[in-house]
mmCIF file of C-alpha atoms in Angstrom:
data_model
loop_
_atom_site.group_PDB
_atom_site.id
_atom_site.type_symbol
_atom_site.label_atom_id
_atom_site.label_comp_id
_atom_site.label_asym_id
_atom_site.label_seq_id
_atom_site.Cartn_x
_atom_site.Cartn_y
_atom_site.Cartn_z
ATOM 1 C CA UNK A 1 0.000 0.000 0.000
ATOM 2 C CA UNK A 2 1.508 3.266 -0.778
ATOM 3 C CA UNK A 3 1.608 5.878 1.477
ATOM 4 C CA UNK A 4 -0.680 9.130 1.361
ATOM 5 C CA UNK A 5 1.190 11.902 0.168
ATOM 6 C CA UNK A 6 -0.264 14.737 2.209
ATOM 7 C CA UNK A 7 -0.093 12.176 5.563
ATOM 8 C CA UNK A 8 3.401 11.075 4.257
ATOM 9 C CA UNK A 9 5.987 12.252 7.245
ATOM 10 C CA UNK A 10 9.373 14.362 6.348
ATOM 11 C CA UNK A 11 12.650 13.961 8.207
ATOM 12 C CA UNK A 12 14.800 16.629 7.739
ATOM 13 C CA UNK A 13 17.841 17.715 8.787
ATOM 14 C CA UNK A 14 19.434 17.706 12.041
ATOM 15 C CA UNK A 15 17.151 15.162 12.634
ATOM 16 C CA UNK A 16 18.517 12.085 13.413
ATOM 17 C CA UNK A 17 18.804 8.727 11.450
ATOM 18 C CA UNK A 18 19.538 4.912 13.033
ATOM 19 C CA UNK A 19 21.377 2.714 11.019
ATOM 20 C CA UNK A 20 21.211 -0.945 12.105
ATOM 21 C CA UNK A 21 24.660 -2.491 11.169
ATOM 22 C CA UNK A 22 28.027 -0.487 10.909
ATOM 23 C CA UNK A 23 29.929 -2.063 8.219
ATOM 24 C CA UNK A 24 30.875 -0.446 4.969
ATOM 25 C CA UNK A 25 27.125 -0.236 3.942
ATOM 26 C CA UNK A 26 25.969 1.747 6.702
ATOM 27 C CA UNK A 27 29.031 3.778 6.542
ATOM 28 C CA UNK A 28 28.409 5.216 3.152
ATOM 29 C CA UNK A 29 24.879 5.839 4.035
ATOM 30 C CA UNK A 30 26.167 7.849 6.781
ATOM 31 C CA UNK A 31 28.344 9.708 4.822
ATOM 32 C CA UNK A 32 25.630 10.663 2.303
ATOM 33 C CA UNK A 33 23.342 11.809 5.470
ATOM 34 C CA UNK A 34 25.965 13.547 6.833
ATOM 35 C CA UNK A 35 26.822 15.770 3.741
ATOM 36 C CA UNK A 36 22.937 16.177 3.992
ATOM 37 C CA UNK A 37 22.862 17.296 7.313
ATOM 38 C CA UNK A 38 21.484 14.495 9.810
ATOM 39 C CA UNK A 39 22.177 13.338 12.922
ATOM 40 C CA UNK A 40 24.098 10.044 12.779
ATOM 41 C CA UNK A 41 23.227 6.858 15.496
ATOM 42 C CA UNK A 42 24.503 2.967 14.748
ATOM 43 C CA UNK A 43 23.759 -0.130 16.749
ATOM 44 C CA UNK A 44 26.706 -2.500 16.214
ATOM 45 C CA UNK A 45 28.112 -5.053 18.319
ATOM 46 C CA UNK A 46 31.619 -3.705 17.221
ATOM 47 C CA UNK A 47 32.776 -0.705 19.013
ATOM 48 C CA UNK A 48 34.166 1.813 16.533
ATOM 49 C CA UNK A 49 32.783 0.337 13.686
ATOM 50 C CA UNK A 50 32.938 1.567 10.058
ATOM 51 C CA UNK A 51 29.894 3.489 10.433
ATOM 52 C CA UNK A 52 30.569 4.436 14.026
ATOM 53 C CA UNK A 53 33.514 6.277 12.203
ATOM 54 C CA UNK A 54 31.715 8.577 10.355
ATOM 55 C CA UNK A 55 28.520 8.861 12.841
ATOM 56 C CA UNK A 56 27.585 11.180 15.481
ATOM 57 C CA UNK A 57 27.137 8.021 18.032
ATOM 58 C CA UNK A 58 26.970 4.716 18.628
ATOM 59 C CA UNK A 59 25.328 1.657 20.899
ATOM 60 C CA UNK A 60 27.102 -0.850 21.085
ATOM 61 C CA UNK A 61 24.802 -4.199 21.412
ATOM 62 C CA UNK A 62 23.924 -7.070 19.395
ATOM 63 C CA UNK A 63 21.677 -6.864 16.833
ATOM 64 C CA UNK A 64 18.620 -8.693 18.587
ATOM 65 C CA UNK A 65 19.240 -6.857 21.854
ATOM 66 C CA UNK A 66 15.525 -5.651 22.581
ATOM 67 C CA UNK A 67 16.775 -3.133 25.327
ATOM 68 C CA UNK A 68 19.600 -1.365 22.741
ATOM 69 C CA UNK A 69 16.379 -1.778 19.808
ATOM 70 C CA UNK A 70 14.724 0.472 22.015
ATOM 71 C CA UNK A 71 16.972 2.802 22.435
ATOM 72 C CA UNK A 72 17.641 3.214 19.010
ATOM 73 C CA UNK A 73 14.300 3.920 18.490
ATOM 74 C CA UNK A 74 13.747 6.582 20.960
ATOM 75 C CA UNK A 75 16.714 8.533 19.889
ATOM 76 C CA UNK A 76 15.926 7.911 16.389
ATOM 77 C CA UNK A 77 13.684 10.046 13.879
ATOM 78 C CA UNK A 78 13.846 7.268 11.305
ATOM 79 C CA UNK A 79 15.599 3.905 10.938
ATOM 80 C CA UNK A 80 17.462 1.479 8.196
ATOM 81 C CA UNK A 81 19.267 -0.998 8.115
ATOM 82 C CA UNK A 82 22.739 -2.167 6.080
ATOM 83 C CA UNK A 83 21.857 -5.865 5.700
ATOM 84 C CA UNK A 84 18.923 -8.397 5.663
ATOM 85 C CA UNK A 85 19.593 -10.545 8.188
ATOM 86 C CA UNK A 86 18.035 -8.119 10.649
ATOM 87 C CA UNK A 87 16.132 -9.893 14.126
ATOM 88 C CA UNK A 88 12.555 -9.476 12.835
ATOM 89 C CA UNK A 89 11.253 -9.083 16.105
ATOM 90 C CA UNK A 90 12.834 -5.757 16.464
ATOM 91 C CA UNK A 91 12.416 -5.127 12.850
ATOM 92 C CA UNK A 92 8.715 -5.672 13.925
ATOM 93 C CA UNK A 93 9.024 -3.070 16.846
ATOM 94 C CA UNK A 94 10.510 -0.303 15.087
ATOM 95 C CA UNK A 95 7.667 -0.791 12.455
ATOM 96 C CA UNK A 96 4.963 -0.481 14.644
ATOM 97 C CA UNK A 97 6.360 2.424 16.205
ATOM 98 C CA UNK A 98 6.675 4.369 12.850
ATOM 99 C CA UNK A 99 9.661 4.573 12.435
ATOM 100 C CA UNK A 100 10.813 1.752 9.869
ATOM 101 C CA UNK A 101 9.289 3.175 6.622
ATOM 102 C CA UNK A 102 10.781 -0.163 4.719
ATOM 103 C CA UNK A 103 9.046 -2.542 7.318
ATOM 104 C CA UNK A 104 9.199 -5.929 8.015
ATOM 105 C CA UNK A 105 7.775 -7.500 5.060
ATOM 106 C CA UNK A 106 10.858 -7.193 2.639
ATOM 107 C CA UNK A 107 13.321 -8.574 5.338
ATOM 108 C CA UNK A 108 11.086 -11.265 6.036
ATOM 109 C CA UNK A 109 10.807 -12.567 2.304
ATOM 110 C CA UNK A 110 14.699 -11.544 1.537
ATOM 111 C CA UNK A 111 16.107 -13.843 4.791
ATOM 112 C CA UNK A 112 14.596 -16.575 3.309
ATOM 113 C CA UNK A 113 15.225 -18.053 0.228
ATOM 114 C CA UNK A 114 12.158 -20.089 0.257
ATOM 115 C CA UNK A 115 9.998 -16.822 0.323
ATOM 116 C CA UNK A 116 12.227 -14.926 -2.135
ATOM 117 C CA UNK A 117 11.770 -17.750 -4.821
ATOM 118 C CA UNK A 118 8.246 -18.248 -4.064
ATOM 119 C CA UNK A 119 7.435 -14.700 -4.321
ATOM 120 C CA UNK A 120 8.653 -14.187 -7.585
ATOM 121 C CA UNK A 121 7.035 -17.551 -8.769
ATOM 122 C CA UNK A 122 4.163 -15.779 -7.560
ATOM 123 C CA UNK A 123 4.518 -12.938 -9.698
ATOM 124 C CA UNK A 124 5.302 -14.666 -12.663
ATOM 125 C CA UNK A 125 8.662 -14.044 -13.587
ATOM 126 C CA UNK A 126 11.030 -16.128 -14.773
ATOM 127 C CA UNK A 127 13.201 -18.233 -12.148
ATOM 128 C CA UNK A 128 15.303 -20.826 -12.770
ATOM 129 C CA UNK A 129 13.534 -24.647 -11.231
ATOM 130 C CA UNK A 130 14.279 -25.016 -8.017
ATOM 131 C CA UNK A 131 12.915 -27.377 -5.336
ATOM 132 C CA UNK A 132 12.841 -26.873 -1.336
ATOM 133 C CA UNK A 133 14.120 -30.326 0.537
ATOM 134 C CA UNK A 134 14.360 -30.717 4.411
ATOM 135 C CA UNK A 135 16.809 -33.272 5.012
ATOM 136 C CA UNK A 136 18.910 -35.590 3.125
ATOM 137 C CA UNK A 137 16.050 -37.918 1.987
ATOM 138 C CA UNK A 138 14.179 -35.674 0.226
ATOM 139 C CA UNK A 139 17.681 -33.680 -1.220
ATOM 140 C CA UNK A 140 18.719 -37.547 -2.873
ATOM 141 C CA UNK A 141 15.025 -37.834 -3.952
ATOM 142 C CA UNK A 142 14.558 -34.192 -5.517
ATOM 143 C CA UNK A 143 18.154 -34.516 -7.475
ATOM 144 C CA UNK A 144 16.671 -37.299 -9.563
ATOM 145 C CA UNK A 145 14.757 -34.563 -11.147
ATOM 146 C CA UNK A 146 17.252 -31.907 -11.745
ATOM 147 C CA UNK A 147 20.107 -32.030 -15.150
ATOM 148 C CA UNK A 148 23.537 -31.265 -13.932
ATOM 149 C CA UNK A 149 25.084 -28.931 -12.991
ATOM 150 C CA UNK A 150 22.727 -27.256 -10.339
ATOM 151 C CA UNK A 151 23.727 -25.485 -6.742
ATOM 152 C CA UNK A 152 22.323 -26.211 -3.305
ATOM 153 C CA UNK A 153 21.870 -23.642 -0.646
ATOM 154 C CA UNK A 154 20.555 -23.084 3.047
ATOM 155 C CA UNK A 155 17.888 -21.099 2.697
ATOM 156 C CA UNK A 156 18.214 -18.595 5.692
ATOM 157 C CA UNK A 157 21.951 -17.201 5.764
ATOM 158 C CA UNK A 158 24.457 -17.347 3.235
ATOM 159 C CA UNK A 159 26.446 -14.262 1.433
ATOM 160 C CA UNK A 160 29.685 -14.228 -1.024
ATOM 161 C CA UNK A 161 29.227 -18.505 -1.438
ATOM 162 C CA UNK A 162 28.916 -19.409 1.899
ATOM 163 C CA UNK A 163 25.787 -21.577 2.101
ATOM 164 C CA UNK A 164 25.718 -23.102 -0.844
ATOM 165 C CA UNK A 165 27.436 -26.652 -3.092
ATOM 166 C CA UNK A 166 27.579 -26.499 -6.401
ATOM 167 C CA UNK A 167 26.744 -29.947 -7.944
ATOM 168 C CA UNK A 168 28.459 -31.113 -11.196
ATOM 169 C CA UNK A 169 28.718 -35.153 -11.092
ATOM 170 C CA UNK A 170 27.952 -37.750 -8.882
ATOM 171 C CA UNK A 171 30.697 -37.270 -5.940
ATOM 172 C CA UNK A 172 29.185 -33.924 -6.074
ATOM 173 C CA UNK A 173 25.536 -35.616 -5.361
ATOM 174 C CA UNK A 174 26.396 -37.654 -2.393
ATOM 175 C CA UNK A 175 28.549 -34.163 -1.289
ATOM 176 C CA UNK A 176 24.851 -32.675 -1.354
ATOM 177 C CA UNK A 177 22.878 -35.051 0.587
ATOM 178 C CA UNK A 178 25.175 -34.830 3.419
ATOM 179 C CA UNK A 179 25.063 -30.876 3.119
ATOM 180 C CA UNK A 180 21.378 -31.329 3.604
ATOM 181 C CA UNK A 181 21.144 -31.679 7.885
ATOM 182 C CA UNK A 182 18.407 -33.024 9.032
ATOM 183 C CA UNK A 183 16.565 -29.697 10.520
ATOM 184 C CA UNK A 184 17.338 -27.366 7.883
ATOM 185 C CA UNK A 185 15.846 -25.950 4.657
ATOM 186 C CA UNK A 186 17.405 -26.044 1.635
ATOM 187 C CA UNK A 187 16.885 -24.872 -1.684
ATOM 188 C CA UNK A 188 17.778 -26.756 -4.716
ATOM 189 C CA UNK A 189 18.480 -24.881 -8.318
ATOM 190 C CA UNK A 190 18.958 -25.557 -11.358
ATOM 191 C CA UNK A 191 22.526 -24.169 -12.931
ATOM 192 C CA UNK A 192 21.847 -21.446 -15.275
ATOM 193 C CA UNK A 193 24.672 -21.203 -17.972
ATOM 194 C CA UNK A 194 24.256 -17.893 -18.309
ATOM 195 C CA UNK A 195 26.436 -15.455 -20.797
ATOM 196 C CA UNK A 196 26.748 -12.307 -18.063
ATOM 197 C CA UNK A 197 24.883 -11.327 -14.744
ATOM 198 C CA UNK A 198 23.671 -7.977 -13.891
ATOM 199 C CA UNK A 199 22.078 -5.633 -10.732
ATOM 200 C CA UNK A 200 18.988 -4.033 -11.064
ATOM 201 C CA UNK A 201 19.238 -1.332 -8.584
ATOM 202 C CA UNK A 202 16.457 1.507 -8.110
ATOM 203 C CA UNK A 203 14.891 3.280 -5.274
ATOM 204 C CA UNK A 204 11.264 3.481 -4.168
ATOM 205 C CA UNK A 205 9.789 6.076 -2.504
ATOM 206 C CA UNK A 206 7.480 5.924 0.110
ATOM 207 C CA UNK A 207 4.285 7.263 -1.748
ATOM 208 C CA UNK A 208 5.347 4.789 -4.893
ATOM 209 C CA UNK A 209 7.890 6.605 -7.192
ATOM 210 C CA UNK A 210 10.743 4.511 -8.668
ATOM 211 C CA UNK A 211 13.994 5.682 -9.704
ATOM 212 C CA UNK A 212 16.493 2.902 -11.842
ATOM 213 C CA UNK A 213 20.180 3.573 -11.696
ATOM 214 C CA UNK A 214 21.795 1.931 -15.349
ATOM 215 C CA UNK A 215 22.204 -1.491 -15.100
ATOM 216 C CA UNK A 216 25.412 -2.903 -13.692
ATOM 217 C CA UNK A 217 26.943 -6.108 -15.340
ATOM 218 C CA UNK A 218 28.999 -8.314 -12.525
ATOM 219 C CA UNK A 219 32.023 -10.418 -12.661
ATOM 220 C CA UNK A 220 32.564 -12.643 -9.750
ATOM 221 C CA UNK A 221 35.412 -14.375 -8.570
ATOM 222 C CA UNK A 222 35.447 -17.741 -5.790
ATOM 223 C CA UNK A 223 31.652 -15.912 -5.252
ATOM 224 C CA UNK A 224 32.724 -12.765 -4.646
ATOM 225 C CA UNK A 225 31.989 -9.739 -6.242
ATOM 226 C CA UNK A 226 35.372 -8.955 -8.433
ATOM 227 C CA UNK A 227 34.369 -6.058 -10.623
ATOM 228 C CA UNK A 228 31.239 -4.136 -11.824
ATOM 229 C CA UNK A 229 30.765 -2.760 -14.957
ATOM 230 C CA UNK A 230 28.522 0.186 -15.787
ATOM 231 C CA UNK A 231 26.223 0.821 -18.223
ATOM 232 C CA UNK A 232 25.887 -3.015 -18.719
ATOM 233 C CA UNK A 233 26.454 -4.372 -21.944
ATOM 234 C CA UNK A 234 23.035 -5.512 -22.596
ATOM 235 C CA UNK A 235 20.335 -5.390 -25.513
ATOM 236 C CA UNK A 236 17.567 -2.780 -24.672
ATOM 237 C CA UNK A 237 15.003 -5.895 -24.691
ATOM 238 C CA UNK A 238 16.942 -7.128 -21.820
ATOM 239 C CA UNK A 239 16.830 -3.354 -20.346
ATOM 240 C CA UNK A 240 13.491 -3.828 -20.220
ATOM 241 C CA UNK A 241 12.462 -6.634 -19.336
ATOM 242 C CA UNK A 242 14.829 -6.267 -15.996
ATOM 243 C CA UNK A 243 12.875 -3.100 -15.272
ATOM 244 C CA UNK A 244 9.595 -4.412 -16.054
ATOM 245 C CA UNK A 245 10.387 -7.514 -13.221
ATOM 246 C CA UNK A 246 12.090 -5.259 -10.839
ATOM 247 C CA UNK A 247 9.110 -2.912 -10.911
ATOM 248 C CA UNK A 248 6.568 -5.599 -10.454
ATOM 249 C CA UNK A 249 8.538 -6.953 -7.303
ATOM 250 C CA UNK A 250 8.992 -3.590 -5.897
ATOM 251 C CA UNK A 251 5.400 -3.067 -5.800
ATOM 252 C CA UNK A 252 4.699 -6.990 -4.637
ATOM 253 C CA UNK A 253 6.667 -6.177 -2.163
ATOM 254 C CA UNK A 254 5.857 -2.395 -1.090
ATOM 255 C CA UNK A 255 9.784 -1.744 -1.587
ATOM 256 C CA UNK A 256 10.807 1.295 -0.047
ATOM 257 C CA UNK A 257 14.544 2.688 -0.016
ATOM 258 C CA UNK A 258 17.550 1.474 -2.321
ATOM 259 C CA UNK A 259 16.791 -2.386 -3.470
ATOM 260 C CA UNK A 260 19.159 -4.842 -5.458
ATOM 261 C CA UNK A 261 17.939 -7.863 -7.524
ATOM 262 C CA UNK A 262 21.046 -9.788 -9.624
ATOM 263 C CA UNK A 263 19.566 -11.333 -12.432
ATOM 264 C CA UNK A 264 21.193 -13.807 -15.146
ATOM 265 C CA UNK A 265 20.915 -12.876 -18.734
ATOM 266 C CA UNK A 266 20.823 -15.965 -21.811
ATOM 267 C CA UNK A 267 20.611 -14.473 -24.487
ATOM 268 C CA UNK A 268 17.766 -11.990 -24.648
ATOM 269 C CA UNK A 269 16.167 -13.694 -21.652
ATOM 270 C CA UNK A 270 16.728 -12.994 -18.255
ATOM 271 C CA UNK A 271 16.087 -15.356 -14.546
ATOM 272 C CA UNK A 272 15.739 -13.926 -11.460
ATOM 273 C CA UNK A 273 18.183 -14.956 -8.847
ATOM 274 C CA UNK A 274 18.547 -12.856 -5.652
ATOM 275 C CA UNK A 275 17.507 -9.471 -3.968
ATOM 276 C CA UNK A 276 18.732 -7.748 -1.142
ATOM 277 C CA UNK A 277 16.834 -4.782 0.319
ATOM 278 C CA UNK A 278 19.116 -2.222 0.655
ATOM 279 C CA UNK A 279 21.802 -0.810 -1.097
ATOM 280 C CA UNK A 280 24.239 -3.081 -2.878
ATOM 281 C CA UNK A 281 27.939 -4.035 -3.499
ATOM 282 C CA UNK A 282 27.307 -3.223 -7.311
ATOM 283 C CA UNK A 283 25.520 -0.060 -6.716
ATOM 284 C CA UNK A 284 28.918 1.815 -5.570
ATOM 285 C CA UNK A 285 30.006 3.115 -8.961
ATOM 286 C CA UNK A 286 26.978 5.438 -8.879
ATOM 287 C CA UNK A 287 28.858 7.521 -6.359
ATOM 288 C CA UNK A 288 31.010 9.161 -8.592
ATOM 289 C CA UNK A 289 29.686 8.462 -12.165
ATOM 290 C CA UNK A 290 26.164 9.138 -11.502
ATOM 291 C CA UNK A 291 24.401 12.973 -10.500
ATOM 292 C CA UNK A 292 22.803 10.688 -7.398
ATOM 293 C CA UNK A 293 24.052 7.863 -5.711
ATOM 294 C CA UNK A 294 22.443 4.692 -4.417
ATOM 295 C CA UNK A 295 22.936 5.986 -0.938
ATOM 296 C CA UNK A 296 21.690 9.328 -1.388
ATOM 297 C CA UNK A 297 18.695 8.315 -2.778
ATOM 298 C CA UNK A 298 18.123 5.659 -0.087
ATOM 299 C CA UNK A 299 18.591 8.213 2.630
ATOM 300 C CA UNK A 300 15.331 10.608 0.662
ATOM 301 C CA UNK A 301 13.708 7.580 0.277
ATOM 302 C CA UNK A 302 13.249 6.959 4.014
ATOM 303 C CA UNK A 303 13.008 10.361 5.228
ATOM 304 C CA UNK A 304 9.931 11.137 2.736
ATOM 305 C CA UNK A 305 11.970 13.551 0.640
ATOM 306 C CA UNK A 306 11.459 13.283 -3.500
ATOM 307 C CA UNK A 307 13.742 11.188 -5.541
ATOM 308 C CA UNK A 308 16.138 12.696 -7.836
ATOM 309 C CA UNK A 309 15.983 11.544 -11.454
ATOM 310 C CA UNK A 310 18.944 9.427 -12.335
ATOM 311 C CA UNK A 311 21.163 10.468 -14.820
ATOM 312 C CA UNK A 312 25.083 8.483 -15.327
ATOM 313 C CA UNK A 313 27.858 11.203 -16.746
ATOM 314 C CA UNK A 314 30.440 8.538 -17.996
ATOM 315 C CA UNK A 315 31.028 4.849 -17.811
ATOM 316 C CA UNK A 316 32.554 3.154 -14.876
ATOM 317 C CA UNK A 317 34.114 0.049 -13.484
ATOM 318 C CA UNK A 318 33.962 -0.078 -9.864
ATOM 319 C CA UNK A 319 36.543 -3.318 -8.297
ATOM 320 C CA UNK A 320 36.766 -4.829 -4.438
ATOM 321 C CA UNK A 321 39.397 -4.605 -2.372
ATOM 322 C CA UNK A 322 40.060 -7.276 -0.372
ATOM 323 C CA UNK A 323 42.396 -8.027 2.261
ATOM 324 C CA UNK A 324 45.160 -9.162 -0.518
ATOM 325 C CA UNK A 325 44.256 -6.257 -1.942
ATOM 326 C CA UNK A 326 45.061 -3.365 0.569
ATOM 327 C CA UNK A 327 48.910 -2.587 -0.895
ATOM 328 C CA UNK A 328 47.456 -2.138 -4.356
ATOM 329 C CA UNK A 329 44.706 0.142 -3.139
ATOM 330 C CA UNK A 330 47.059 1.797 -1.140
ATOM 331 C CA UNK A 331 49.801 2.152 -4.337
ATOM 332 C CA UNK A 332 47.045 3.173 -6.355
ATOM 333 C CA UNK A 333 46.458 6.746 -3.956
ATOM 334 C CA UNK A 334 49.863 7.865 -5.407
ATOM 335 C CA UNK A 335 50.096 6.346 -8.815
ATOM 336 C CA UNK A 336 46.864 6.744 -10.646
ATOM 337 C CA UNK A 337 45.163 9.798 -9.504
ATOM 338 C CA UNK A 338 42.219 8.958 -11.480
ATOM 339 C CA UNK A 339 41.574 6.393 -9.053
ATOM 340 C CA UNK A 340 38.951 6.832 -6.585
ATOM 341 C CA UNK A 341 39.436 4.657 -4.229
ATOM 342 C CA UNK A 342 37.399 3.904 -1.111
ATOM 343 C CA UNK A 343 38.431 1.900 2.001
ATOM 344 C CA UNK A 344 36.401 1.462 4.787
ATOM 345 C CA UNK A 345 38.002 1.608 7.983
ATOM 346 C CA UNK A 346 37.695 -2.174 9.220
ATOM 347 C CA UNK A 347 40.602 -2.607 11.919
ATOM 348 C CA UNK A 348 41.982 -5.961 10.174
ATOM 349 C CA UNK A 349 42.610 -6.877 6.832
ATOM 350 C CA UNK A 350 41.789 -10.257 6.015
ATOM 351 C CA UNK A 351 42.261 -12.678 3.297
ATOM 352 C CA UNK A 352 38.990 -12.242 1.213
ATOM 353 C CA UNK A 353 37.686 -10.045 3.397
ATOM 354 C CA UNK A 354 36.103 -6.628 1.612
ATOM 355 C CA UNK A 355 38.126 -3.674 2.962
ATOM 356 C CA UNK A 356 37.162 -1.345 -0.056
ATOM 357 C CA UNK A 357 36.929 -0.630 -3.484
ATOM 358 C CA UNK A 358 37.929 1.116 -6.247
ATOM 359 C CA UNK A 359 36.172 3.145 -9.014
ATOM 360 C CA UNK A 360 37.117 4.593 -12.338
ATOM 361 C CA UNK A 361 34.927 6.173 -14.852
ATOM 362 C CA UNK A 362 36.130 7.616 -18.040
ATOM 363 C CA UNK A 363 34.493 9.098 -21.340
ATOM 364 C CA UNK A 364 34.351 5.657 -23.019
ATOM 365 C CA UNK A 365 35.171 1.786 -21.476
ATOM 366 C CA UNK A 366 38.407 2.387 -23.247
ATOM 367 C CA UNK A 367 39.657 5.047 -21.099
ATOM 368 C CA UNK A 368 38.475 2.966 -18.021
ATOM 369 C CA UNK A 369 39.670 0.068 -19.235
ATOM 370 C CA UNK A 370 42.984 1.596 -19.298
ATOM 371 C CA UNK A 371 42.764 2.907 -15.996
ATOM 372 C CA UNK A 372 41.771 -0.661 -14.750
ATOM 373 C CA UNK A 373 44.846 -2.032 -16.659
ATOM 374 C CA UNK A 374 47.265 0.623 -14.604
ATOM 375 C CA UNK A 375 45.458 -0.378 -11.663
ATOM 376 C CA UNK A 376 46.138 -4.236 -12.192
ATOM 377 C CA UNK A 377 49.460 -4.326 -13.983
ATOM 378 C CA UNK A 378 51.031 -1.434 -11.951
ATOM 379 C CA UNK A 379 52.390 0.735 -15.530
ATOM 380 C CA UNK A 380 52.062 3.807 -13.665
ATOM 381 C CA UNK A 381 55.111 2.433 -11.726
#
């Protein structure tokens, strides 16, 4: 249900915004409420988190800590959150105490794999097959039907491959059953041999509005984002039909704020594969090559303030940093001034852990291209 316009509440400035999470999501929509002029509070388990870096305070609790939910809530004018996996329960609470304009609902169905795939089943967009299995009976039993290769995941949990088996022969099989505990869900798909994946990222406001950002093409390496390329390199049939089945979730769902959904394109078709509500690892180029970034516009979004139409200036590549990537981030802050890189404040680099990233944008792919090259091969040197 979308909200009434002339009912619709407006948070501005110094009011003050609660983030739930502190890692480099939450810190970049801090940043971007900052520059706005908001108040600042995070709830993070992690004292001096990323966001607590950049905020104007911080409790330090876990996440399903009813007493520190609270007090988020009374200090806070409005609240978000940097990740899905937030306690529903207190999701719940800060709903019903008006506070949460991106509710429950799209947590609940985004924690859950089950719901996600179900959901846009519902809505008649294309998925690839997939079956839900309990326990290691029904995984053996539901593989019969499924051509090789296909993946297995937990269906609660799960980010950059953790969660999930990918299933290519029979040693593979048996490796699946046994993944399958006894007390779990799990969701079985079928492998789509796709030719490219991309992010559908947009915003929608609270009274209904949607605003794309250009689609972002992803290359992934040992399931981790690796680079992002945008404008993706895509037919305009494919344009549209990821808008079309991003808008029809976003209003299945009653999206409100930044949302994500990675799609696989064959061809001119495209399947579905997973949404997050928030803003999204893919989404960061639009900081500098766009007029509006994903951030920004999430932090209108939830304090009732118009979206800005979304325009990209030049093309872009945006690349992690991981942990084995810190000295070449750090090389590339002398060497390659066209380099904007971004790194995040975590206290330890660790081996594939994300600790930044870097973005270039240039008139033409060639120009960034090059730029990514000097990043990579260290000419600048």
């Amino acid at each position: 249900m979308q909200a009434n316009k002339e009912m619709l509440q407006k948070i501005v400035p110094p009011e003050t915004i609660g983030i739930i999470g502190g890692g480099q999501l939450g810190r970049m929509m801090a940043i971007a409420a900052k520059y706005m002029g908001y108040q600042v509070i995070v709830l993070d388990p992690t004292p001096n988190c990323p966001t607590a870096q950049v905020a104007d305070g911080q409790i330090v609790a876990a996440y399903d800590d009813m007493d520190a939910i609270k007090k988020l809530t009374e200090k806070s004018d409005v609240i978000t959150y940097e990740f899905e996996n937030v306690d529903l329960e207190a999701a719940t609470f800060i709903e019903k105490a008006s506070k949460l304009p991106q509710g429950a609902y799209a947590l609940e169905v985004t924690q859950n794999r089950e719901k996600e795939k179900s959901i846009i089943k519902e809505a008649g967009l294309p998925i690839p097959s997939f079956a839900i299995v309990h326990n290691r009976e029904e995984c053996a039993q539901a593989l019969q039907n499924f051509h090789l290769p296909a993946v297995i995941k937990t269906c609660q949990g799960g980010y950059d491959g953790k969660g999930q088996l990918k299933i290519e022969s029979e040693k593979d099989m048996k490796a699946a059953v046994e993944f399958a505990n006894p007390g779990g869900t799990f969701i079985i798909e079928q492998w789509v041999p796709f030719d490219r994946e991309i992010s559908v990222i947009f915003t929608r406001s609270q009274t209904g509005e949607i605003a794309f950002f250009p689609l972002a093409e992803n290359d992934h390496k040992d399931h981790i984002l690796y680079e992002t390329i945008a404008p993706a390199r895509v037919s305009t049939e494919v344009k549209r039909k990821a808008i079309e089945a991003a808008t029809i979730l976003a209003e299945k769902i009653n999206i409100v704020g930044t949302f994500a959904i990675e799609m696989f394109v064959k061809g001119e078709d495209i399947f579905i594969n997973e949404m997050a509500p928030r803003p999204h690892n893919s989404g960061h180029y639009t900081i500098e090559a766009c007029n509006v970034s994903q951030f920004y516009q999430h932090i209108r979004a939830i304090c009732g303030l118009p979206l800005q139409e979304v325009e990209q200036f030049q093309a872009a590549i945006m690349m992690n940093v991981l942990g084995e990537d810190m000295p070449k981030a750090i090389r590339a802050l002398s060497t390659i001034p066209e380099a904007f890189v971004h790194l995040y404040g975590k206290a330890e680099a660790k081996e594939k852990r994300k600790m930044g990233h870097v973005t270039f944008i240039g008139d033409d792919f060639q120009a960034v291209e090059k730029l990514k090259q000097a990043y990579e091969g260290d000419i600048y040197d």
